[in-house]
PDB file of N, CA and C in Angstrom:
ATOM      1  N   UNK N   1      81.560 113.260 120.001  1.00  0.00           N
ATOM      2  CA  UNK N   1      81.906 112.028 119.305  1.00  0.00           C
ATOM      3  C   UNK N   1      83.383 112.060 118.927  1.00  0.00           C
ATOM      4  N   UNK N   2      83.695 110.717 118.985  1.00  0.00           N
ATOM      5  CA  UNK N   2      85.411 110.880 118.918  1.00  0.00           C
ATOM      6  C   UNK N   2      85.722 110.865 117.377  1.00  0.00           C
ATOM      7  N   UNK N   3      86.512 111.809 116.974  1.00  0.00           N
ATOM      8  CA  UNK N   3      87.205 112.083 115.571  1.00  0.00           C
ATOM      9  C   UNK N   3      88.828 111.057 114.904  1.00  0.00           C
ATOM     10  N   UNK N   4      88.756 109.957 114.137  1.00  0.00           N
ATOM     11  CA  UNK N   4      89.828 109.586 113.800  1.00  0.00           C
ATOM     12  C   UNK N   4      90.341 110.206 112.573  1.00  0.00           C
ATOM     13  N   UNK N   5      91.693 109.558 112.130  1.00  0.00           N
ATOM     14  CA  UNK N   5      92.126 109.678 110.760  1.00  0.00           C
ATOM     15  C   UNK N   5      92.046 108.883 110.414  1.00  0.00           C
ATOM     16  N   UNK N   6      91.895 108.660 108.953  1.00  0.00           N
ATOM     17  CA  UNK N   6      91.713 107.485 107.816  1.00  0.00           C
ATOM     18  C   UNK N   6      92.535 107.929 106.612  1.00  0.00           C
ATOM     19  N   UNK N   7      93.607 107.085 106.404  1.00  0.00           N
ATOM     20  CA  UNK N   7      94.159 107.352 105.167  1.00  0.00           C
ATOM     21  C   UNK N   7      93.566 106.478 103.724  1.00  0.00           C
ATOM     22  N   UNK N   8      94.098 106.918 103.180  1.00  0.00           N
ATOM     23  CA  UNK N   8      93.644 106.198 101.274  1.00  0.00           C
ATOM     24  C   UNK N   8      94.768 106.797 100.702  1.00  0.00           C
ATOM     25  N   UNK N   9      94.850 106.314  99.697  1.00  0.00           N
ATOM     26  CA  UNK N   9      95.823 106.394  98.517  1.00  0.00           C
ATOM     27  C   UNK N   9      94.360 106.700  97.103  1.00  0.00           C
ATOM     28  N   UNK N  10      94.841 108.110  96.546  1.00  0.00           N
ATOM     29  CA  UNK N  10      94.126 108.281  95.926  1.00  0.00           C
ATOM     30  C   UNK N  10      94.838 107.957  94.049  1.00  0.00           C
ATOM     31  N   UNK N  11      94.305 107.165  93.375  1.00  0.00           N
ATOM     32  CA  UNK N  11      94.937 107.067  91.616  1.00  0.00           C
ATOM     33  C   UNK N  11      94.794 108.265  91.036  1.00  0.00           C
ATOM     34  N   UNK N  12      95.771 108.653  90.456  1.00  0.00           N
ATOM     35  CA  UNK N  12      95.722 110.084  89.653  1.00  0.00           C
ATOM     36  C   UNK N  12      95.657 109.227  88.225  1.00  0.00           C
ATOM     37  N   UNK N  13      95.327 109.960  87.162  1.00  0.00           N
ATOM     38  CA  UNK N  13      95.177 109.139  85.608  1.00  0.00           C
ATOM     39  C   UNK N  13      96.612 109.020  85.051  1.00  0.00           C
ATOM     40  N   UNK N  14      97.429 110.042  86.089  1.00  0.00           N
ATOM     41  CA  UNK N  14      98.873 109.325  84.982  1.00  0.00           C
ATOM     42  C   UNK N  14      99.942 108.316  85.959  1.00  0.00           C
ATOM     43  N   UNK N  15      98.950 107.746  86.724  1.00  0.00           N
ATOM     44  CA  UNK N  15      99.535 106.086  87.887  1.00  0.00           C
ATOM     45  C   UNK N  15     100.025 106.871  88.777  1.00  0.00           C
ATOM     46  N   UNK N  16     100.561 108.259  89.108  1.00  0.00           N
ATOM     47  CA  UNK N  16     100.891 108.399  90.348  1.00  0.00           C
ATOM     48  C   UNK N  16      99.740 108.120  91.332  1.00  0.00           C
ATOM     49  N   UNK N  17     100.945 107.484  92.841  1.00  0.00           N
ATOM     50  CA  UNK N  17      99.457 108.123  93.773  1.00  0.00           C
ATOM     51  C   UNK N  17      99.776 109.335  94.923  1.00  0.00           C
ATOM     52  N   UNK N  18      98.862 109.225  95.722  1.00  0.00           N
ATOM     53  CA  UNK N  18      98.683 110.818  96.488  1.00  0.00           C
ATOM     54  C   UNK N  18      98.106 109.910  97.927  1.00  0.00           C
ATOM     55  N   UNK N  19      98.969 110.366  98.850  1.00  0.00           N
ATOM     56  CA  UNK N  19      98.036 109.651 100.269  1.00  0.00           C
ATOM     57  C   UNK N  19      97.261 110.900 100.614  1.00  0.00           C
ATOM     58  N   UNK N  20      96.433 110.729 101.312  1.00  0.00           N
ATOM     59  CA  UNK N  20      95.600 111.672 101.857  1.00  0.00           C
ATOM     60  C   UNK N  20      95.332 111.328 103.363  1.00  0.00           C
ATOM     61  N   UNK N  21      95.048 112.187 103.845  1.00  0.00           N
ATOM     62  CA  UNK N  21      94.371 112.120 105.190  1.00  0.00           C
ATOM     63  C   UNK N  21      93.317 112.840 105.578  1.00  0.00           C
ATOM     64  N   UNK N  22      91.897 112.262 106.056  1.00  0.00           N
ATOM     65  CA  UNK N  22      90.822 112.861 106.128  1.00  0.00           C
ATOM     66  C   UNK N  22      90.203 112.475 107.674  1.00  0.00           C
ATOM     67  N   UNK N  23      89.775 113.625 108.425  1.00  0.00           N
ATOM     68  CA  UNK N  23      89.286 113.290 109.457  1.00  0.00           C
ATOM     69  C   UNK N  23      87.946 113.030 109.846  1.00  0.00           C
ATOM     70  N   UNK N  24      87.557 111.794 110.184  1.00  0.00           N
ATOM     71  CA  UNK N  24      86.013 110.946 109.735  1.00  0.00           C
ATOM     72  C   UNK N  24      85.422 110.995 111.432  1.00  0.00           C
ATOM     73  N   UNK N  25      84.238 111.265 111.503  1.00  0.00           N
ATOM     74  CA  UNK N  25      83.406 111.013 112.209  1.00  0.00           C
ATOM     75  C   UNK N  25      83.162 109.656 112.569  1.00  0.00           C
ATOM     76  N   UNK N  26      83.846 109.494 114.139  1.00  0.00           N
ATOM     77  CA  UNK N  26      84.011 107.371 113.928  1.00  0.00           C
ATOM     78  C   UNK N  26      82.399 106.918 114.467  1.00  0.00           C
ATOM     79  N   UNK N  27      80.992 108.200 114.600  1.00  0.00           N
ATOM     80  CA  UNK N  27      80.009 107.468 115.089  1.00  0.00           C
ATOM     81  C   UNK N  27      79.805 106.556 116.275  1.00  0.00           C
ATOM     82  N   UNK N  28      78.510 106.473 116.444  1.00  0.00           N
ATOM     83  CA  UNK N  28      78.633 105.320 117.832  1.00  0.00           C
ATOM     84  C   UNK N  28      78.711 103.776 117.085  1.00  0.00           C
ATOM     85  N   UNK N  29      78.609 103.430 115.892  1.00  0.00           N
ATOM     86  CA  UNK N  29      78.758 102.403 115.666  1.00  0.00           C
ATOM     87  C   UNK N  29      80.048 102.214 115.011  1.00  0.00           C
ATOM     88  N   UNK N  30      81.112 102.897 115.041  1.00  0.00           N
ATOM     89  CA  UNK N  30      82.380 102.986 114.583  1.00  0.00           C
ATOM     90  C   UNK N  30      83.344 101.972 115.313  1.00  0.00           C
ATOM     91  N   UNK N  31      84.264 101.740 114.372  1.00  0.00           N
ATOM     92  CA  UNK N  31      85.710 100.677 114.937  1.00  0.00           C
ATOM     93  C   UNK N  31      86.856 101.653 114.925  1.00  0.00           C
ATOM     94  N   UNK N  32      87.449 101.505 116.014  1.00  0.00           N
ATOM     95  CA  UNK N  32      88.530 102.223 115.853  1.00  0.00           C
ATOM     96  C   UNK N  32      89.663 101.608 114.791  1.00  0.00           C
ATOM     97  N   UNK N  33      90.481 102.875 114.148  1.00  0.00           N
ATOM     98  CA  UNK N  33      91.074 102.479 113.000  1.00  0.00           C
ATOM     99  C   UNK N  33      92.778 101.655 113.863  1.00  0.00           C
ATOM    100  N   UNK N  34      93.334 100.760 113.154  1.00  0.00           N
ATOM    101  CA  UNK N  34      94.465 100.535 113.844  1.00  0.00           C
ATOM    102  C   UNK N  34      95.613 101.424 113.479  1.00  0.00           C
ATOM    103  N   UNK N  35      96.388 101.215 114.386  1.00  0.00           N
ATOM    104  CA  UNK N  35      97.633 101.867 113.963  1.00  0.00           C
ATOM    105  C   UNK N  35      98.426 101.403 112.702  1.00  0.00           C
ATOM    106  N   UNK N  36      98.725 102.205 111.901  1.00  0.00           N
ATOM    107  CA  UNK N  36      99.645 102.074 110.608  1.00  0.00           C
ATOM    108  C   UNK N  36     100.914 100.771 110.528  1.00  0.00           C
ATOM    109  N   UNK N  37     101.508 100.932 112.410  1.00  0.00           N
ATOM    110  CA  UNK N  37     102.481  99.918 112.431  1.00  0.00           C
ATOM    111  C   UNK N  37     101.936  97.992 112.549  1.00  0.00           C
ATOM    112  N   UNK N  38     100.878  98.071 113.126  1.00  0.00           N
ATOM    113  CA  UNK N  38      99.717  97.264 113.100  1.00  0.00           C
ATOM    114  C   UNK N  38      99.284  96.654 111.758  1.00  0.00           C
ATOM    115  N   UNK N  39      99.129  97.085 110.923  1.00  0.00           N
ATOM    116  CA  UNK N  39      98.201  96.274 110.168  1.00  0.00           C
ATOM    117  C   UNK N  39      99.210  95.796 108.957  1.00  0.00           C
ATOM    118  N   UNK N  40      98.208  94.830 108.605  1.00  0.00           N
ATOM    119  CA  UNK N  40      99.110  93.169 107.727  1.00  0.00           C
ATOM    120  C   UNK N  40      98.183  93.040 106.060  1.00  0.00           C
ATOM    121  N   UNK N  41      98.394  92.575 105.557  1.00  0.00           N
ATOM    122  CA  UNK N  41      98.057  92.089 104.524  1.00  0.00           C
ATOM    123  C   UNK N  41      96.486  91.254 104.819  1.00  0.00           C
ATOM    124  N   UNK N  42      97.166  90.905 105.887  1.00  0.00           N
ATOM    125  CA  UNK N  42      95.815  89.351 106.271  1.00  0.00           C
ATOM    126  C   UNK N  42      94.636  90.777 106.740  1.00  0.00           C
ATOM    127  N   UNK N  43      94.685  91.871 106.739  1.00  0.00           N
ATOM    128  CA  UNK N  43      93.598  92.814 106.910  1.00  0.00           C
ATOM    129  C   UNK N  43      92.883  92.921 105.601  1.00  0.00           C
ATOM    130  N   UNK N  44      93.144  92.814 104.849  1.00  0.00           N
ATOM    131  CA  UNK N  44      92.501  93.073 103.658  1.00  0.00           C
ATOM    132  C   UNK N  44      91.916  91.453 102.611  1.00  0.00           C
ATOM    133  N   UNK N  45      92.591  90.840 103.221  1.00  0.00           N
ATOM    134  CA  UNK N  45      91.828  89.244 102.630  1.00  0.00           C
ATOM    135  C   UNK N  45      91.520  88.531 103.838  1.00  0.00           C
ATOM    136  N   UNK N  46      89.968  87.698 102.977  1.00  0.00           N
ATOM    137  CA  UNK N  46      89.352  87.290 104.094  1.00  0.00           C
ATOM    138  C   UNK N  46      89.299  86.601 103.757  1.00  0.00           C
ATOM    139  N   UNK N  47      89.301  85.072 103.729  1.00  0.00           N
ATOM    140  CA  UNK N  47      88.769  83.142 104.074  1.00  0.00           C
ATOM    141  C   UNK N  47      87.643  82.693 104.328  1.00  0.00           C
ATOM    142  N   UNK N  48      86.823  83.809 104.848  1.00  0.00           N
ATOM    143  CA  UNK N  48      85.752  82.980 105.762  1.00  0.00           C
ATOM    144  C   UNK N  48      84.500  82.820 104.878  1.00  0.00           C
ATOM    145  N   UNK N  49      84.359  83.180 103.221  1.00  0.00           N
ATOM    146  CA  UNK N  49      83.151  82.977 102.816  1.00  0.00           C
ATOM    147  C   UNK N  49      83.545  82.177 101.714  1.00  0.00           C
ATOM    148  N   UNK N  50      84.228  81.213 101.392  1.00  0.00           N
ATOM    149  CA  UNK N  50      85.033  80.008 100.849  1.00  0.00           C
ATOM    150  C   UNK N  50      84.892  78.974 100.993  1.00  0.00           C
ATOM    151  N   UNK N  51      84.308  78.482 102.027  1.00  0.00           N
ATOM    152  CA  UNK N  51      83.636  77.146 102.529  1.00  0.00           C
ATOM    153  C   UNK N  51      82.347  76.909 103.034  1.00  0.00           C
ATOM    154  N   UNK N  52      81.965  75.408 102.622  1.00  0.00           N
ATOM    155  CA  UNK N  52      80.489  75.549 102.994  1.00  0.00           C
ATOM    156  C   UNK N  52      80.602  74.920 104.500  1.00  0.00           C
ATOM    157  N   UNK N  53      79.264  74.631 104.382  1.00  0.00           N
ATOM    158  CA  UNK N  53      79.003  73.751 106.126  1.00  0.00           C
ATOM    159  C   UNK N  53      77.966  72.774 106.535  1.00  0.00           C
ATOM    160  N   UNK N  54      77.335  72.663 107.634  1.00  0.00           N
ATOM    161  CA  UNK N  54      76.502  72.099 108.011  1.00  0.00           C
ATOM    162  C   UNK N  54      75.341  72.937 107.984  1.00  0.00           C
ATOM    163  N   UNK N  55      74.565  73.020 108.091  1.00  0.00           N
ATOM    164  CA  UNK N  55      73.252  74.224 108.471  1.00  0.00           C
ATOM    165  C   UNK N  55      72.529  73.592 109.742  1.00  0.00           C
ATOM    166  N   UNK N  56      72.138  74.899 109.546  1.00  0.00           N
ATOM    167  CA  UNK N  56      71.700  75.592 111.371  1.00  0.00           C
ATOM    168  C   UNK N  56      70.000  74.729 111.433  1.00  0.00           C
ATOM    169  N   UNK N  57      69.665  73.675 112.219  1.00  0.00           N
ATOM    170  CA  UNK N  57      67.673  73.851 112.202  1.00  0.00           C
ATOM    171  C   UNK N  57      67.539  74.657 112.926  1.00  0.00           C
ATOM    172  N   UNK N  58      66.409  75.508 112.786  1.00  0.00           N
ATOM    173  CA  UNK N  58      65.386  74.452 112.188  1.00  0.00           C
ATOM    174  C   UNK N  58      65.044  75.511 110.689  1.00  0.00           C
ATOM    175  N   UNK N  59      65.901  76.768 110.531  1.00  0.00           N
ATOM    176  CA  UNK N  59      65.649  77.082 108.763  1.00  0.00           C
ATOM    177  C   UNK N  59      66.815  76.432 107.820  1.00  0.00           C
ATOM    178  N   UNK N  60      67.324  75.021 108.011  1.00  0.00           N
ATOM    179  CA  UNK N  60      68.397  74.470 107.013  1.00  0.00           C
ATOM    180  C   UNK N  60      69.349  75.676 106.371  1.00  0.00           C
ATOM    181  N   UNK N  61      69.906  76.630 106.885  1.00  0.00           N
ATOM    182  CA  UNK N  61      70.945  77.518 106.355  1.00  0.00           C
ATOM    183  C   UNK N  61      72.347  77.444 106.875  1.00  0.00           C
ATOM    184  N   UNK N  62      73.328  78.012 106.058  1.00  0.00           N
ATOM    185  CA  UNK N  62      74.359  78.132 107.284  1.00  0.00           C
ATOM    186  C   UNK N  62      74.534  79.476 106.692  1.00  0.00           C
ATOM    187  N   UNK N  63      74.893  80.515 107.614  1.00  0.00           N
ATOM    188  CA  UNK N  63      75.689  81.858 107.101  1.00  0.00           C
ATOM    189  C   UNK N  63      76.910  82.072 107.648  1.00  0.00           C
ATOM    190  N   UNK N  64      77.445  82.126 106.526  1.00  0.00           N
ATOM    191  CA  UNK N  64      78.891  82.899 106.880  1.00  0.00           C
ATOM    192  C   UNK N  64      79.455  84.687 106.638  1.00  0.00           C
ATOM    193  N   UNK N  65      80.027  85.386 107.641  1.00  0.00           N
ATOM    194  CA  UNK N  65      79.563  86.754 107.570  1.00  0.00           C
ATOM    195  C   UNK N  65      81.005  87.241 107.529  1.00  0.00           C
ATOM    196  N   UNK N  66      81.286  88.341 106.856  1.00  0.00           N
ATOM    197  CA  UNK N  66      82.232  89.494 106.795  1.00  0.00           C
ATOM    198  C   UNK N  66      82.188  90.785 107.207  1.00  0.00           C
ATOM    199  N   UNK N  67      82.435  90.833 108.630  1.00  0.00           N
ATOM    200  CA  UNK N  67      82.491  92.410 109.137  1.00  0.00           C
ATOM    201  C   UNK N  67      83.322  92.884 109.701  1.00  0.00           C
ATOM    202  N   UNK N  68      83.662  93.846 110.502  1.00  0.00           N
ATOM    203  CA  UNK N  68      84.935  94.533 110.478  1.00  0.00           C
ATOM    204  C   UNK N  68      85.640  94.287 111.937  1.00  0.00           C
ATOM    205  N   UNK N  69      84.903  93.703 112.428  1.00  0.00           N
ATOM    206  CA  UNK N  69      85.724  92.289 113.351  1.00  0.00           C
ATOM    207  C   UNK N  69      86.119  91.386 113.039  1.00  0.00           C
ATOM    208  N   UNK N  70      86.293  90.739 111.905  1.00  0.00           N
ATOM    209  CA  UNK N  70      86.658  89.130 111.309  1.00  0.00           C
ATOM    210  C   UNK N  70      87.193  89.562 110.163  1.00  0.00           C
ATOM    211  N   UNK N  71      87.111  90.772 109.219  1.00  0.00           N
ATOM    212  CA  UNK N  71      87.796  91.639 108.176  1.00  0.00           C
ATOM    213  C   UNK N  71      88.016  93.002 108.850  1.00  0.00           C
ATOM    214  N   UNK N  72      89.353  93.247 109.011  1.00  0.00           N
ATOM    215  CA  UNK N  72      89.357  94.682 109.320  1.00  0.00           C
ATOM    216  C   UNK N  72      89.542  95.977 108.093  1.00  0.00           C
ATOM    217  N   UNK N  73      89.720  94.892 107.439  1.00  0.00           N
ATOM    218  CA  UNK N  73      89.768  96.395 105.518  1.00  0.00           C
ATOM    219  C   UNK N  73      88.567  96.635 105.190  1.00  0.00           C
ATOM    220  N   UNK N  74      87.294  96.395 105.682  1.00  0.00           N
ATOM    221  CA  UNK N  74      86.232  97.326 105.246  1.00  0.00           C
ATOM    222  C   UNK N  74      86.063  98.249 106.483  1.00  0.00           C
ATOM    223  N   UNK N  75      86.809  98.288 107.764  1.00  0.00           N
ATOM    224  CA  UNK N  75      86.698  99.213 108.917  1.00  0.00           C
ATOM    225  C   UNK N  75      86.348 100.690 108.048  1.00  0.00           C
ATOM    226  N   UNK N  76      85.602 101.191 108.053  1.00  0.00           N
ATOM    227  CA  UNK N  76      85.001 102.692 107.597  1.00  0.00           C
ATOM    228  C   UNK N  76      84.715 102.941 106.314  1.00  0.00           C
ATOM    229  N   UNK N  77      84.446 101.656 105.629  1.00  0.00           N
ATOM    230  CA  UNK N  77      83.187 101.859 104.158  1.00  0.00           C
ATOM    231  C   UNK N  77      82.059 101.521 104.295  1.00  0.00           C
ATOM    232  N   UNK N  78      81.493 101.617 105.562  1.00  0.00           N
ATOM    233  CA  UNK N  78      80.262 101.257 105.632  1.00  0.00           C
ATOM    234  C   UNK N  78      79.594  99.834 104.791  1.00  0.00           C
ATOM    235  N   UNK N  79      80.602  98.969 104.699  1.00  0.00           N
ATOM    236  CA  UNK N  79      80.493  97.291 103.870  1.00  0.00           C
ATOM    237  C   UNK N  79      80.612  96.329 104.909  1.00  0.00           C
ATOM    238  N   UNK N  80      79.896  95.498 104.804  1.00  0.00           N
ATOM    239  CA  UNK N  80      79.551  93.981 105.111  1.00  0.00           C
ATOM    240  C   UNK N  80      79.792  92.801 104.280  1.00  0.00           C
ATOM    241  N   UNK N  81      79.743  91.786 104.323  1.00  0.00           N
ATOM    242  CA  UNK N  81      79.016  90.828 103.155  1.00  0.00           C
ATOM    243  C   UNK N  81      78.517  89.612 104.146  1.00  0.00           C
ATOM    244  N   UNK N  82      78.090  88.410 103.504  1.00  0.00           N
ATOM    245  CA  UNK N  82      77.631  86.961 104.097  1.00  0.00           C
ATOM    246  C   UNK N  82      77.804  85.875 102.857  1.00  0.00           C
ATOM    247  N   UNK N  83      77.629  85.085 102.969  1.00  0.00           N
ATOM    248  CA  UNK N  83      77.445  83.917 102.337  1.00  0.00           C
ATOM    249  C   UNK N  83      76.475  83.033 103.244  1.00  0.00           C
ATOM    250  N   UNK N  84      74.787  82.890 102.156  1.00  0.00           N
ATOM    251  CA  UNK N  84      73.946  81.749 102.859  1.00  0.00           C
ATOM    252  C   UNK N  84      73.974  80.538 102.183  1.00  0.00           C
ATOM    253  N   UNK N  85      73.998  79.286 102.722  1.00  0.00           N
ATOM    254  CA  UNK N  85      73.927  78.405 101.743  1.00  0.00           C
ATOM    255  C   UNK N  85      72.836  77.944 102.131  1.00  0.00           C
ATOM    256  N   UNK N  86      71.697  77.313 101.371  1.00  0.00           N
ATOM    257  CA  UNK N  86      70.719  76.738 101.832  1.00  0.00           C
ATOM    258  C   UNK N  86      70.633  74.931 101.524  1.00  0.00           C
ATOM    259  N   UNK N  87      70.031  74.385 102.429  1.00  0.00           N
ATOM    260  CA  UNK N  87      69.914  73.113 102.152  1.00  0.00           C
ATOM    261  C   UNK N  87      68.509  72.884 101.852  1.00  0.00           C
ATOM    262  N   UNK N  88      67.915  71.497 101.149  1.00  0.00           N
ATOM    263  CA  UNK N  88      66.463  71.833 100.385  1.00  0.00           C
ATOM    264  C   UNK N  88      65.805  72.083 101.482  1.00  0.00           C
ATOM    265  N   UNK N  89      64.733  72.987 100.741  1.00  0.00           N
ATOM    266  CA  UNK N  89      63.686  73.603 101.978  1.00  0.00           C
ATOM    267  C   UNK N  89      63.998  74.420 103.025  1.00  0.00           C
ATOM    268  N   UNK N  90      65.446  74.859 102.677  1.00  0.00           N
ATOM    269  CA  UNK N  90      65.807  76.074 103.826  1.00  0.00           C
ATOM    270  C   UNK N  90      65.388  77.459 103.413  1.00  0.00           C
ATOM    271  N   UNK N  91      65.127  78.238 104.451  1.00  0.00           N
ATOM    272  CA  UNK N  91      64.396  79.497 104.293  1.00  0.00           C
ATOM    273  C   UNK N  91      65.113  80.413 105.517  1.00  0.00           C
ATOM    274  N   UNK N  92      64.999  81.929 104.980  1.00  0.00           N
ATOM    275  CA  UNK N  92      65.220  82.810 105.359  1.00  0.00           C
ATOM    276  C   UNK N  92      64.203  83.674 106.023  1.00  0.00           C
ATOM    277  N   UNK N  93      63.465  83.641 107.506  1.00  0.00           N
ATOM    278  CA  UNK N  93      62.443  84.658 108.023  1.00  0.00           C
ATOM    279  C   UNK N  93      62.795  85.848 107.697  1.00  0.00           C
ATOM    280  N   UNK N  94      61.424  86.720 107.365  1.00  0.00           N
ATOM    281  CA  UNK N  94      61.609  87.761 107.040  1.00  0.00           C
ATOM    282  C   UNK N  94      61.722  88.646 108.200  1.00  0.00           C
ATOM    283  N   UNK N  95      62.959  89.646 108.119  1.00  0.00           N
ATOM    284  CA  UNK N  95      63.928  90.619 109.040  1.00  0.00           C
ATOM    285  C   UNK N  95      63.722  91.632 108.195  1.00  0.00           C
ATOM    286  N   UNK N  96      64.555  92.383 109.240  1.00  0.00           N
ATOM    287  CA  UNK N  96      65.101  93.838 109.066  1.00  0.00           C
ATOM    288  C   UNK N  96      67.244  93.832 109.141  1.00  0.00           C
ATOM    289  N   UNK N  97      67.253  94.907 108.894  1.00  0.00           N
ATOM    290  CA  UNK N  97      68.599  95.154 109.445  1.00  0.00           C
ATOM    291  C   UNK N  97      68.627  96.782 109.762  1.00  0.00           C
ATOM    292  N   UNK N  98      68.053  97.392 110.805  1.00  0.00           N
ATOM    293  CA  UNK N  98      67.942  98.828 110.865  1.00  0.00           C
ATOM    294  C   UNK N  98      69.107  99.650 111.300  1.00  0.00           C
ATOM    295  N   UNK N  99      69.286 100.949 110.870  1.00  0.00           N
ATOM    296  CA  UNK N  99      70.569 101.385 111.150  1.00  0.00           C
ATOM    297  C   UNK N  99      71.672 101.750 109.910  1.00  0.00           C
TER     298      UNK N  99
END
């Protein structure tokens, strides 16, 4: 399995900080991390769960999703999010999400 680096900036209690570098297991369900010269601000804020919509039939929902293709700043915290909105009488079948 292929091995990346992941940096963080760790808070010490008297405001300094400390970068670190730790070498993470990127898994088969892993994103590769970008390069340092690569990444923007717009990596870490996302837009897309801010507005509503139309919903989907035939369960009246719409979802809007945050993952590390459409947000790349949760790339290796194991985080997601969504936004469902429901319209009356919309419902959610019962799922899984395995993995």
């Amino acid at each position: 399995m292929p091995i990346e680096r992941v940096w963080w900036e760790q808070r010490l209690g008297d405001g300094s900080g400390k970068s670190c570098m730790v070498l993470v297991d990127q898994g088969t369900a892993g994103y590769p991390c970008k390069l340092q010269a690569g990444v923007t601000a717009d990596d870490f804020y996302y837009r897309g769960l801010n507005t509503t919509g139309p919903t989907i039939d035939p369960f009246s929902i719409r979802l809007s999703s945050a993952f590390v293709t459409r947000f790349p700043g949760v790339n290796g915290l194991d985080i997601s999010a969504a936004r469902v909105d429901f319209a009356p009488g919309g419902v959610v079948p019962l799922h899984s999400h395995p993995g």
